[in-house]
Backbone as JSON, one array per atom type, in Angstrom:
{
  "sequence": "MFIPSQKSPPDLNGFTLVMPVVAVGNVGQLAVDLIISTFGMCRVGHIHTDCLIPMAGNNPYSTRKEDADGVHTAAEVYMSREKKLAVLQIRSPVIQKRSKKFRQVLISWIKASGFSRTIVLTSSHAYQRDDRQLQGSPLRYLVTPSMLKLSEEVLKKLEWHEMEKVQAFPGLTDGSSEPRLYIPGGGITKDLYTDSCAENLPLAVLLLFCSEGDNVPDAFTLINHLNSWLHLLDNTGEDENKWKIPPSWTLMFGGSIPPALF",
  "N": [[-36.48, 19.71, 7.78], [-37.82, 16.96, 9.3], [-41.23, 16.08, 9.68], [-43.26, 14.13, 11.45], [-46.13, 12.14, 10.88], [-47.66, 11.16, 13.0], [-47.79, 11.31, 16.43], [-45.62, 10.09, 17.69], [-42.42, 9.68, 16.26], [-41.78, 7.57, 13.39], [-40.01, 4.47, 13.55], [-36.99, 4.05, 11.72], [-34.69, 2.97, 11.64], [-32.17, 1.17, 10.13], [-33.52, 0.67, 7.84], [-33.92, 0.49, 4.35], [-33.42, 3.15, 2.22], [-35.14, 4.77, -0.4], [-35.13, 7.17, -2.89], [-36.11, 9.9, -5.32], [-34.38, 12.14, -7.6], [-35.36, 15.06, -8.69], [-35.36, 15.56, -12.0], [-34.36, 15.32, -15.71], [-37.24, 14.17, -17.51], [-38.42, 13.34, -15.2], [-38.12, 10.51, -14.2], [-37.3, 9.31, -12.05], [-39.06, 9.95, -10.06], [-41.64, 8.83, -11.05], [-40.69, 6.03, -11.02], [-40.75, 5.81, -8.22], [-43.32, 6.3, -7.61], [-44.42, 3.99, -8.55], [-43.42, 1.96, -6.65], [-44.57, 2.92, -4.29], [-47.2, 2.8, -4.56], [-47.61, 0.03, -5.52], [-46.87, -1.58, -3.0], [-48.6, -0.4, -1.27], [-48.0, 1.53, 0.47], [-47.66, 3.44, 3.69], [-48.01, 6.79, 4.63], [-45.67, 8.47, 6.47], [-44.83, 10.74, 7.27], [-43.56, 14.18, 6.51], [-41.03, 16.25, 4.77], [-40.37, 19.2, 5.89], [-39.43, 22.05, 4.43], [-38.01, 25.17, 2.96], [-36.83, 24.91, 0.84], [-37.83, 23.6, -1.63], [-40.0, 24.19, -4.46], [-42.98, 25.33, -3.67], [-46.11, 23.15, -3.28], [-49.18, 21.48, -3.44], [-51.75, 18.97, -3.05], [-54.27, 16.42, -3.82], [-54.47, 13.19, -2.5], [-52.38, 11.05, -4.47], [-52.35, 8.35, -4.61], [-54.77, 7.29, -3.96], [-57.52, 4.96, -4.27], [-60.26, 5.07, -3.82], [-62.59, 7.51, -3.47], [-63.19, 8.48, -0.74], [-60.77, 8.33, 0.28], [-59.21, 10.13, -0.79], [-59.07, 12.55, 0.52], [-57.51, 15.1, 2.26], [-54.28, 16.81, 2.41], [-51.62, 16.62, 0.35], [-48.0, 16.96, -0.11], [-44.83, 18.56, -1.24], [-42.66, 17.07, -0.44], [-42.71, 13.9, 0.85], [-42.65, 11.26, 3.14], [-42.78, 7.78, 3.02], [-43.37, 4.27, 4.12], [-42.88, 0.75, 4.58], [-42.88, -1.73, 6.7], [-42.96, -4.35, 6.35], [-41.24, -4.68, 4.16], [-39.05, -3.53, 5.06], [-38.59, -0.86, 4.16], [-38.03, 2.38, 3.26], [-39.35, 5.42, 1.63], [-38.77, 8.21, 0.1], [-40.73, 10.55, -1.47], [-40.3, 12.96, -3.74], [-41.82, 15.85, -5.2], [-41.43, 18.24, -6.45], [-39.34, 20.74, -8.0], [-36.13, 21.79, -6.77], [-35.4, 24.9, -5.36], [-33.26, 27.09, -7.01], [-31.23, 28.62, -5.71], [-31.07, 27.56, -3.19], [-29.96, 24.82, -3.23], [-27.81, 23.78, -2.01], [-28.38, 23.92, 0.58], [-30.7, 22.42, 0.86], [-29.57, 19.94, 0.24], [-28.04, 19.53, 2.33], [-30.15, 19.24, 4.51], [-31.37, 16.92, 3.58], [-29.1, 14.98, 4.01], [-28.49, 15.23, 6.67], [-31.2, 14.46, 7.98], [-31.17, 11.71, 6.81], [-28.72, 10.64, 8.23], [-29.61, 11.03, 10.69], [-31.97, 9.13, 10.92], [-30.93, 6.86, 10.65], [-30.8, 4.96, 8.53], [-29.83, 2.01, 6.68], [-28.81, 1.86, 4.01], [-29.07, 4.18, 1.11], [-30.44, 4.85, -1.89], [-30.62, 6.54, -4.68], [-32.68, 7.37, -7.25], [-32.62, 8.43, -10.7], [-32.09, 10.68, -13.65], [-30.54, 11.35, -16.87], [-29.78, 13.43, -19.69], [-30.28, 12.01, -22.67], [-29.37, 12.75, -25.14], [-26.81, 13.86, -24.6], [-24.86, 12.09, -24.14], [-21.57, 10.49, -24.27], [-19.54, 8.84, -26.77], [-18.94, 6.23, -25.32], [-20.87, 5.85, -23.87], [-23.19, 5.55, -25.38], [-23.23, 2.9, -26.0], [-24.72, -0.33, -25.2], [-26.63, -0.81, -22.46], [-28.83, 1.73, -21.1], [-28.64, 2.24, -18.56], [-26.84, 3.38, -15.67], [-24.61, 3.49, -13.04], [-23.74, 4.82, -9.69], [-21.63, 4.64, -6.78], [-20.86, 5.52, -3.38], [-17.86, 5.26, -1.4], [-18.24, 3.9, 0.95], [-20.82, 2.39, 0.55], [-19.85, 1.02, -1.43], [-18.35, -0.98, -0.07], [-20.49, -2.46, 1.07], [-21.7, -3.4, -0.97], [-20.32, -4.52, -3.07], [-19.95, -7.11, -4.14], [-22.42, -7.69, -5.07], [-22.84, -6.01, -7.18], [-21.1, -6.58, -8.84], [-22.14, -8.8, -9.87], [-24.37, -8.05, -10.87], [-23.53, -6.8, -13.16], [-23.7, -4.07, -14.02], [-23.16, -0.91, -15.77], [-20.83, 1.34, -14.4], [-21.08, 4.8, -13.94], [-19.52, 6.77, -16.28], [-16.66, 8.91, -16.26], [-16.03, 12.03, -18.16], [-14.41, 14.12, -20.36], [-13.62, 17.55, -19.78], [-13.75, 19.43, -21.87], [-14.77, 17.8, -24.52], [-13.09, 16.28, -27.32], [-10.76, 17.89, -27.46], [-7.44, 17.4, -27.06], [-6.13, 18.05, -24.58], [-3.86, 17.3, -22.04], [-3.75, 18.09, -19.62], [-6.23, 18.37, -18.45], [-8.3, 16.78, -16.46], [-10.46, 13.93, -16.45], [-14.1, 14.21, -15.79], [-16.99, 13.76, -13.49], [-19.86, 14.19, -14.95], [-23.36, 14.93, -15.19], [-25.74, 15.8, -17.06], [-28.77, 17.47, -17.01], [-29.69, 16.29, -14.79], [-30.24, 17.21, -12.04], [-29.93, 17.9, -8.71], [-28.11, 15.5, -8.42], [-25.51, 15.08, -8.72], [-24.22, 16.54, -6.97], [-25.3, 15.84, -4.64], [-24.29, 13.13, -4.46], [-21.61, 13.62, -4.36], [-21.51, 15.02, -1.69], [-22.51, 12.97, -0.32], [-20.37, 11.25, -0.47], [-18.08, 12.61, 0.92], [-19.51, 12.84, 3.53], [-19.23, 10.06, 4.26], [-21.68, 8.45, 3.84], [-23.54, 5.5, 2.93], [-24.39, 5.29, -0.07], [-26.04, 4.99, -3.07], [-26.47, 5.58, -6.56], [-28.66, 5.27, -9.29], [-29.18, 5.68, -12.45], [-30.77, 6.51, -15.36], [-30.32, 7.14, -18.85], [-32.31, 9.34, -20.77], [-34.93, 10.98, -22.53], [-37.04, 13.83, -22.78], [-40.57, 13.31, -22.74], [-42.94, 10.79, -23.17], [-42.38, 9.19, -20.47], [-43.15, 7.09, -19.04], [-42.48, 4.3, -19.91], [-39.47, 4.37, -19.52], [-39.53, 4.73, -16.62], [-40.62, 2.2, -15.82], [-38.33, 0.63, -16.9], [-36.28, 1.59, -15.19], [-37.12, 0.84, -12.59], [-37.21, -1.9, -12.71], [-34.64, -2.48, -12.99], [-33.74, -1.77, -10.48], [-35.18, -3.63, -8.83], [-33.87, -5.88, -9.37], [-31.82, -5.86, -8.07], [-32.92, -5.18, -5.45], [-34.86, -6.9, -5.2], [-37.62, -6.6, -4.55], [-40.12, -7.39, -5.72], [-40.96, -10.62, -6.8], [-39.47, -12.43, -9.71], [-40.17, -10.57, -11.8], [-39.1, -10.06, -14.26], [-39.83, -8.98, -17.53], [-42.17, -8.28, -17.36], [-44.38, -5.86, -16.84], [-46.78, -5.59, -15.74], [-46.95, -6.51, -12.93], [-46.21, -4.36, -11.48], [-48.1, -1.83, -9.69], [-49.8, 0.72, -11.13], [-50.53, 4.08, -10.19], [-53.56, 5.61, -9.56], [-53.53, 8.39, -10.15], [-51.9, 8.8, -12.54], [-53.51, 8.5, -14.58], [-54.07, 11.18, -15.36], [-51.69, 12.13, -16.13], [-50.99, 13.34, -18.68], [-52.82, 15.49, -18.69], [-56.5, 15.97, -19.01], [-59.04, 14.24, -20.95], [-59.97, 14.92, -24.44], [-62.07, 17.79, -24.81], [-65.43, 17.13, -25.87], [-66.96, 19.03, -26.94], [-65.29, 20.38, -28.67], [-65.62, 19.09, -31.28]],
  "CA": [[-36.98, 18.99, 9.01], [-39.01, 15.94, 9.24], [-42.37, 16.19, 10.51], [-43.94, 12.81, 11.41], [-47.6, 12.3, 10.76], [-48.21, 10.78, 14.1], [-47.25, 11.96, 17.51], [-44.44, 9.42, 17.77], [-41.73, 9.44, 14.86], [-41.54, 6.01, 12.97], [-38.37, 4.2, 13.82], [-36.6, 3.86, 10.32], [-33.19, 2.39, 11.81], [-31.67, -0.13, 9.52], [-34.36, 0.52, 6.62], [-33.39, 1.14, 3.1], [-34.24, 4.42, 1.76], [-35.22, 4.96, -1.79], [-35.66, 8.4, -3.17], [-35.8, 10.22, -6.47], [-33.96, 13.42, -7.83], [-36.02, 15.9, -9.89], [-34.33, 15.35, -13.24], [-35.19, 15.05, -16.92], [-38.35, 13.3, -17.65], [-39.18, 12.7, -13.83], [-38.2, 9.2, -14.13], [-37.24, 8.9, -10.57], [-40.4, 10.12, -9.39], [-42.4, 7.86, -11.7], [-40.4, 4.75, -10.42], [-41.05, 5.92, -6.64], [-44.72, 6.22, -7.44], [-44.85, 2.51, -8.66], [-42.99, 1.35, -5.44], [-45.57, 3.34, -3.23], [-48.45, 2.1, -5.15], [-47.49, -1.36, -5.38], [-46.77, -1.93, -1.91], [-49.56, 0.14, -0.45], [-46.95, 2.1, 1.7], [-48.17, 4.27, 4.28], [-47.19, 7.97, 4.85], [-45.27, 8.53, 8.04], [-44.5, 12.08, 7.55], [-43.03, 14.8, 5.44], [-39.81, 17.04, 5.03], [-40.79, 20.76, 5.88], [-38.34, 22.76, 3.86], [-38.3, 26.27, 2.28], [-35.73, 24.73, -0.51], [-38.48, 23.28, -2.74], [-41.04, 25.16, -4.88], [-44.18, 24.82, -2.78], [-47.09, 22.41, -4.07], [-50.07, 20.82, -2.61], [-52.84, 18.25, -3.77], [-54.92, 15.41, -3.13], [-53.75, 11.83, -2.49], [-52.01, 10.62, -5.76], [-52.31, 6.85, -4.68], [-56.08, 6.72, -3.41], [-58.31, 4.33, -5.14], [-61.48, 5.5, -3.24], [-62.9, 8.74, -3.24], [-63.07, 8.94, 0.57], [-59.13, 8.2, 0.5], [-58.43, 11.3, -1.33], [-59.02, 13.77, 1.34], [-56.1, 15.4, 2.86], [-53.2, 17.53, 1.64], [-50.23, 15.95, 0.14], [-47.18, 18.07, -0.29], [-43.67, 18.34, -2.15], [-41.71, 15.93, 0.01], [-43.25, 12.99, 1.65], [-42.12, 10.0, 3.51], [-43.57, 6.47, 3.04], [-42.74, 3.24, 4.62], [-43.29, -0.65, 4.51], [-42.4, -2.47, 7.49], [-42.66, -5.7, 5.81], [-40.15, -4.79, 3.27], [-38.07, -2.72, 5.64], [-38.14, 0.06, 3.0], [-38.73, 3.79, 3.41], [-39.36, 6.16, 0.32], [-39.01, 9.78, 0.11], [-41.0, 10.97, -2.66], [-40.14, 14.67, -4.06], [-42.57, 16.01, -6.2], [-41.15, 19.67, -7.04], [-37.92, 21.11, -8.06], [-35.25, 22.46, -5.88], [-35.19, 26.27, -5.64], [-31.87, 27.04, -7.44], [-30.17, 29.13, -4.73], [-31.15, 26.74, -2.09], [-29.54, 23.65, -3.48], [-26.89, 23.31, -0.89], [-29.25, 23.75, 1.87], [-31.54, 21.25, 0.75], [-28.78, 18.6, 0.42], [-27.67, 19.49, 3.91], [-31.36, 18.8, 5.08], [-31.4, 15.45, 3.28], [-28.09, 14.25, 4.54], [-28.93, 15.27, 8.3], [-32.17, 13.39, 8.09], [-30.54, 10.47, 6.42], [-28.01, 10.28, 9.22], [-30.57, 10.95, 12.08], [-32.97, 8.27, 10.87], [-30.16, 5.61, 10.88], [-30.85, 4.16, 7.19], [-28.94, 1.2, 6.32], [-28.15, 2.43, 2.83], [-29.96, 5.25, 0.43], [-30.58, 4.68, -3.25], [-30.99, 7.55, -5.22], [-33.23, 7.22, -8.78], [-32.53, 9.77, -11.57], [-31.91, 10.15, -15.03], [-29.73, 12.3, -17.47], [-29.99, 13.7, -20.97], [-29.72, 11.04, -23.76], [-28.46, 13.52, -26.38], [-25.51, 14.4, -24.3], [-23.84, 10.85, -24.0], [-20.43, 10.3, -25.16], [-19.38, 7.52, -27.55], [-18.96, 4.85, -24.6], [-22.4, 5.66, -23.25], [-24.15, 5.27, -26.41], [-23.25, 1.31, -26.2], [-25.11, -1.16, -24.35], [-27.73, -0.36, -21.66], [-28.87, 3.11, -20.86], [-28.61, 2.34, -17.34], [-25.69, 3.8, -15.2], [-24.62, 3.67, -11.37], [-22.66, 5.53, -8.91], [-21.68, 4.25, -5.41], [-19.99, 6.08, -2.51], [-16.87, 4.32, -0.95], [-18.92, 3.05, 1.96], [-21.73, 1.65, -0.17], [-19.06, -0.06, -2.31], [-17.95, -2.0, 0.97], [-21.51, -3.09, 1.56], [-22.57, -4.04, -2.13], [-19.5, -4.88, -4.11], [-20.22, -8.45, -4.86], [-23.86, -7.72, -5.72], [-22.98, -5.2, -8.13], [-20.34, -7.51, -9.97], [-23.11, -10.05, -10.49], [-25.53, -7.44, -11.76], [-23.0, -6.46, -14.34], [-24.1, -2.83, -14.39], [-21.96, -0.19, -16.11], [-20.64, 2.62, -13.62], [-21.07, 6.09, -14.66], [-18.36, 7.12, -16.9], [-16.21, 10.33, -16.4], [-15.73, 12.37, -19.28], [-13.4, 15.18, -20.51], [-14.39, 18.85, -19.51], [-13.9, 19.86, -23.24], [-14.57, 16.82, -25.43], [-12.52, 16.57, -28.64], [-9.61, 18.55, -27.35], [-6.35, 16.54, -26.58], [-5.44, 18.61, -23.45], [-3.51, 16.26, -21.16], [-3.7, 18.51, -18.31], [-7.45, 18.34, -17.99], [-8.78, 15.35, -15.98], [-11.98, 13.58, -16.59], [-14.95, 14.78, -14.41], [-18.57, 13.43, -13.4], [-21.02, 14.96, -15.58], [-24.74, 14.35, -15.37], [-26.45, 16.78, -17.69], [-30.2, 17.36, -16.6], [-29.52, 15.15, -13.39], [-30.69, 18.21, -10.96], [-28.8, 17.76, -7.66], [-27.77, 14.17, -8.47], [-23.8, 14.94, -8.72], [-23.75, 17.12, -5.73], [-25.68, 14.99, -3.47], [-23.31, 12.12, -4.53], [-20.19, 14.2, -3.81], [-21.78, 15.32, -0.5], [-22.43, 11.72, 0.42], [-18.95, 10.57, -0.35], [-17.71, 13.45, 1.99], [-20.05, 12.32, 4.68], [-19.31, 8.74, 4.42], [-22.87, 7.85, 3.74], [-23.62, 4.28, 2.24], [-25.38, 5.86, -0.99], [-25.97, 4.57, -4.51], [-27.28, 6.24, -7.64], [-29.23, 4.57, -10.14], [-29.32, 6.62, -13.37], [-30.96, 6.1, -16.78], [-30.37, 8.15, -19.92], [-33.57, 9.43, -21.4], [-35.32, 12.16, -23.17], [-38.37, 14.2, -22.46], [-41.82, 12.92, -23.37], [-43.61, 9.89, -22.23], [-41.56, 8.62, -19.54], [-43.51, 5.64, -18.25], [-41.55, 2.96, -20.13], [-38.4, 4.56, -18.69], [-39.79, 4.41, -15.27], [-40.31, 0.77, -15.63], [-37.05, -0.03, -16.96], [-35.5, 1.92, -14.0], [-37.66, 0.2, -11.47], [-37.01, -3.16, -12.98], [-33.25, -2.66, -12.54], [-33.66, -1.7, -8.93], [-35.84, -4.82, -8.37], [-32.88, -6.84, -9.92], [-30.96, -5.6, -6.77], [-33.38, -5.35, -3.97], [-35.85, -8.27, -5.01], [-38.94, -6.1, -4.08], [-41.02, -8.28, -6.21], [-40.21, -11.78, -7.37], [-39.64, -12.72, -11.0], [-40.93, -9.48, -12.62], [-38.68, -10.06, -15.71], [-40.29, -7.7, -18.4], [-43.79, -8.2, -16.92], [-44.7, -4.64, -16.03], [-48.19, -5.59, -15.1], [-46.96, -6.65, -11.53], [-46.35, -3.05, -10.83], [-49.43, -1.23, -9.58], [-49.79, 1.99, -11.59], [-51.26, 4.75, -9.4], [-54.51, 6.48, -10.31], [-53.05, 9.69, -10.82], [-51.41, 8.57, -13.71], [-54.58, 8.76, -15.66], [-54.27, 12.49, -15.64], [-50.4, 12.59, -16.35], [-51.14, 14.13, -19.75], [-54.09, 16.1, -18.77], [-57.67, 15.3, -19.22], [-59.36, 14.05, -22.51], [-60.22, 16.15, -25.3], [-63.41, 18.06, -24.86], [-66.15, 16.57, -26.86], [-67.42, 20.17, -27.58], [-64.3, 20.83, -29.86], [-66.05, 18.36, -32.36]],
  "C": [[-37.92, 18.19, 8.77], [-40.0, 16.11, 10.24], [-43.1, 14.86, 10.52], [-45.56, 13.06, 11.26], [-48.34, 11.95, 11.96], [-47.34, 11.4, 15.33], [-45.72, 11.49, 17.76], [-43.78, 9.22, 16.46], [-41.58, 7.96, 14.39], [-40.07, 5.68, 13.06], [-38.16, 3.46, 12.31], [-35.12, 3.39, 10.4], [-33.17, 1.35, 11.16], [-32.65, -0.31, 8.16], [-33.46, 0.86, 5.56], [-34.17, 2.34, 2.62], [-34.05, 4.53, 0.22], [-35.81, 6.33, -2.07], [-35.33, 8.92, -4.62], [-34.97, 11.61, -6.53], [-34.86, 14.03, -9.0], [-35.06, 15.97, -11.17], [-35.2, 15.18, -14.56], [-35.94, 14.05, -17.15], [-38.83, 12.65, -16.39], [-39.06, 11.19, -13.78], [-38.09, 8.61, -12.77], [-38.38, 8.84, -9.81], [-41.33, 9.13, -9.66], [-42.0, 6.45, -10.98], [-40.75, 4.7, -8.87], [-42.73, 5.73, -6.64], [-45.05, 4.8, -7.58], [-44.49, 1.78, -7.5], [-44.11, 1.59, -4.35], [-46.95, 2.54, -3.47], [-48.65, 0.72, -5.02], [-47.69, -1.87, -4.0], [-47.85, -1.3, -0.84], [-48.82, 1.04, 0.68], [-47.88, 3.21, 2.26], [-47.41, 5.5, 4.54], [-47.02, 8.08, 6.1], [-44.93, 9.88, 8.21], [-43.84, 12.87, 6.28], [-41.83, 15.62, 5.6], [-40.53, 18.5, 4.91], [-39.5, 21.41, 5.46], [-38.71, 23.88, 3.09], [-37.44, 26.19, 1.06], [-36.5, 24.41, -1.65], [-39.51, 24.14, -3.21], [-42.32, 24.47, -4.06], [-45.15, 24.12, -3.74], [-48.03, 21.57, -3.06], [-51.09, 20.19, -3.43], [-53.4, 17.13, -3.06], [-53.88, 14.14, -3.16], [-53.41, 11.14, -3.84], [-52.32, 9.21, -5.77], [-53.69, 6.39, -4.26], [-56.73, 6.22, -4.53], [-59.74, 4.63, -4.88], [-61.55, 6.86, -3.07], [-62.79, 9.42, -1.83], [-61.7, 8.86, 1.0], [-58.7, 9.37, 0.09], [-58.3, 12.57, -0.52], [-57.64, 13.98, 1.92], [-55.3, 16.12, 2.0], [-52.03, 16.8, 1.65], [-49.18, 16.98, -0.4], [-45.8, 17.68, -1.0], [-42.81, 17.25, -1.88], [-42.23, 15.24, 1.22], [-42.59, 11.55, 1.92], [-43.01, 8.73, 3.54], [-42.72, 5.19, 3.48], [-43.47, 1.85, 4.49], [-42.51, -1.43, 5.68], [-42.0, -3.76, 7.2], [-41.38, -5.62, 5.05], [-38.92, -4.1, 3.99], [-37.56, -1.81, 4.82], [-38.86, 1.24, 3.37], [-38.47, 4.61, 2.13], [-39.64, 7.49, 0.64], [-39.48, 10.22, -1.28], [-40.88, 12.52, -2.85], [-40.71, 14.76, -5.14], [-42.44, 17.51, -6.83], [-39.72, 19.86, -7.03], [-37.35, 21.9, -6.88], [-35.19, 24.0, -6.22], [-33.56, 26.59, -5.97], [-30.8, 27.38, -6.23], [-30.2, 28.37, -3.43], [-30.82, 25.13, -2.18], [-28.81, 23.05, -2.53], [-27.55, 23.07, 0.37], [-30.14, 22.62, 1.95], [-30.68, 20.06, 0.99], [-28.24, 18.49, 1.85], [-28.91, 18.85, 4.88], [-31.46, 17.4, 4.86], [-30.31, 14.66, 4.05], [-28.34, 14.23, 6.04], [-30.01, 14.38, 8.62], [-31.85, 12.08, 7.85], [-29.82, 9.94, 7.72], [-28.71, 10.16, 10.36], [-31.55, 9.74, 12.06], [-32.23, 6.73, 10.87], [-30.52, 4.56, 9.75], [-29.7, 3.24, 6.92], [-28.13, 1.54, 5.11], [-29.29, 3.35, 2.09], [-29.55, 5.0, -1.04], [-31.39, 5.6, -3.91], [-31.55, 7.0, -6.98], [-33.3, 8.32, -9.4], [-32.27, 9.43, -12.82], [-31.01, 11.6, -15.59], [-30.21, 12.51, -18.99], [-29.37, 12.6, -21.89], [-28.92, 11.46, -24.68], [-27.12, 13.89, -25.89], [-24.67, 13.26, -23.82], [-22.71, 11.02, -24.81], [-20.43, 8.95, -25.8], [-19.5, 6.17, -26.7], [-20.22, 4.86, -24.1], [-23.43, 5.43, -24.04], [-24.2, 3.62, -26.47], [-23.91, 0.88, -24.95], [-26.5, -0.46, -23.6], [-27.77, 0.98, -21.28], [-28.72, 3.37, -19.44], [-27.03, 2.52, -16.76], [-25.81, 3.94, -13.48], [-23.53, 4.3, -10.76], [-22.8, 4.95, -7.38], [-20.66, 4.97, -4.56], [-19.06, 4.98, -1.87], [-17.56, 3.34, 0.1], [-20.08, 2.16, 1.54], [-21.0, 0.59, -0.88], [-18.66, -1.36, -1.3], [-19.12, -2.92, 1.05], [-22.0, -4.04, 0.1], [-21.61, -4.43, -3.56], [-19.72, -5.99, -4.88], [-21.43, -8.29, -5.65], [-23.79, -6.84, -6.83], [-22.17, -5.79, -9.31], [-21.25, -8.43, -10.52], [-24.0, -9.3, -11.25], [-24.89, -7.04, -12.93], [-23.51, -5.01, -14.87], [-22.68, -2.0, -14.98], [-21.95, 1.11, -15.11], [-20.54, 3.91, -14.63], [-19.86, 6.62, -15.12], [-18.01, 8.6, -16.59], [-15.84, 10.92, -17.81], [-15.01, 13.89, -19.35], [-14.27, 16.58, -20.42], [-14.68, 19.5, -20.91], [-13.76, 18.59, -24.18], [-14.03, 17.2, -26.73], [-11.12, 17.32, -28.5], [-8.52, 17.53, -26.64], [-5.42, 17.46, -25.5], [-4.99, 17.7, -22.36], [-3.63, 16.7, -19.79], [-5.13, 18.49, -17.73], [-7.95, 16.85, -17.58], [-10.16, 15.06, -16.18], [-12.94, 13.9, -15.47], [-16.33, 14.13, -14.66], [-19.22, 14.36, -14.02], [-22.36, 14.44, -15.72], [-25.61, 15.48, -15.83], [-28.16, 16.54, -17.34], [-30.57, 16.36, -15.39], [-29.94, 16.12, -12.04], [-29.46, 17.98, -10.07], [-27.91, 16.21, -7.49], [-26.1, 14.26, -8.0], [-23.53, 15.41, -7.52], [-24.13, 16.49, -4.59], [-24.71, 13.81, -3.42], [-22.12, 12.67, -3.88], [-20.41, 14.48, -2.58], [-21.59, 13.97, 0.34], [-20.96, 10.91, 0.57], [-18.2, 11.28, 0.85], [-18.16, 13.12, 3.35], [-19.95, 10.9, 5.03], [-20.39, 7.87, 4.45], [-22.83, 6.74, 2.68], [-24.75, 4.95, 1.05], [-25.19, 5.28, -2.42], [-26.79, 5.41, -5.47], [-27.41, 5.39, -8.75], [-29.72, 5.64, -11.31], [-29.69, 6.04, -14.8], [-30.9, 7.39, -17.84], [-31.47, 8.09, -20.42], [-33.9, 10.9, -22.11], [-36.75, 12.7, -22.89], [-39.47, 13.69, -23.24], [-42.6, 11.85, -22.69], [-42.65, 8.96, -21.68], [-41.84, 7.4, -18.89], [-42.62, 4.54, -18.59], [-40.1, 3.2, -19.63], [-38.41, 4.34, -17.28], [-39.88, 2.91, -14.88], [-38.97, 0.04, -15.8], [-36.17, 0.23, -15.75], [-35.97, 1.01, -12.85], [-37.51, -1.35, -11.53], [-35.57, -3.51, -12.52], [-33.09, -2.61, -10.99], [-34.24, -3.07, -8.41], [-34.69, -6.0, -8.5], [-31.93, -6.89, -8.69], [-31.61, -5.83, -5.66], [-34.43, -6.55, -3.9], [-37.15, -7.7, -4.07], [-40.09, -7.02, -4.3], [-40.32, -9.59, -6.76], [-40.6, -12.2, -8.76], [-40.4, -11.83, -11.8], [-40.69, -9.71, -14.03], [-39.06, -8.96, -16.47], [-41.68, -7.75, -18.26], [-44.03, -6.97, -16.17], [-46.03, -4.75, -15.34], [-48.1, -6.01, -13.57], [-46.71, -5.32, -10.64], [-47.54, -2.36, -10.73], [-49.25, 0.18, -10.14], [-50.85, 2.86, -10.73], [-52.44, 5.44, -10.07], [-54.32, 7.71, -10.82], [-52.43, 9.9, -11.78], [-52.38, 8.74, -14.93], [-54.59, 10.13, -16.21], [-52.66, 13.15, -16.0], [-50.29, 13.53, -17.58], [-52.08, 15.14, -19.81], [-55.31, 15.43, -18.88], [-57.94, 14.83, -20.67], [-59.76, 15.05, -23.04], [-61.66, 16.42, -25.07], [-64.23, 17.69, -26.03], [-66.89, 18.1, -27.63], [-66.47, 20.9, -28.74], [-64.74, 20.15, -31.08], [-67.54, 18.38, -32.56]]
}
């Protein structure tokens, strides 16, 4: 259930929604952090649900001590009227047995809000790619049929690779088994995409193959690909400095080494 920060809920009709899926490397969440921080997006509400592992903390985007007050939770909604952009930041994993319920909550909220399109940022294990996926860019995309009608020409110009389907049992020449969509390490990505196809939602998935570790470069790669589609920033190219890194990233790998150790 969406709980607005103010008494009157925000009007998000016609907005583009960008959201991550908790997946390998947390690349989607990091990319969304960059969007929120760069455009100074305001928090307009949160998703109240028992489907996510509970978490709470200070404002991860505050640049002043006085702005750090207040509690921030596992699933929060931010918006920019100027960009006509909404962002759902998901900060904790889905509880395994509540995945279906959470997807239903998301789809119901997306429908009720009237978003013009939804773009999911996610990732998948690089070490489980097949031979075709080892070639070229690590970026892959998926679109629902209704999204394809809206964005087919743009996607052709971008020349991205659609996510390949793979054999259920690679290496076996069983003609009876059809290729399937396989996103290892992608969390609820596959099921959310499948549900959105069934619900006729205009939804796209942008996926980056990666490994666990320092995934900040992966986040910049993913957000720059998204920017080449949405044109949120002009002429970023390979210049990562135009994206504003949130203050919370200074503690991404913990604090500094205690001097007392030496």
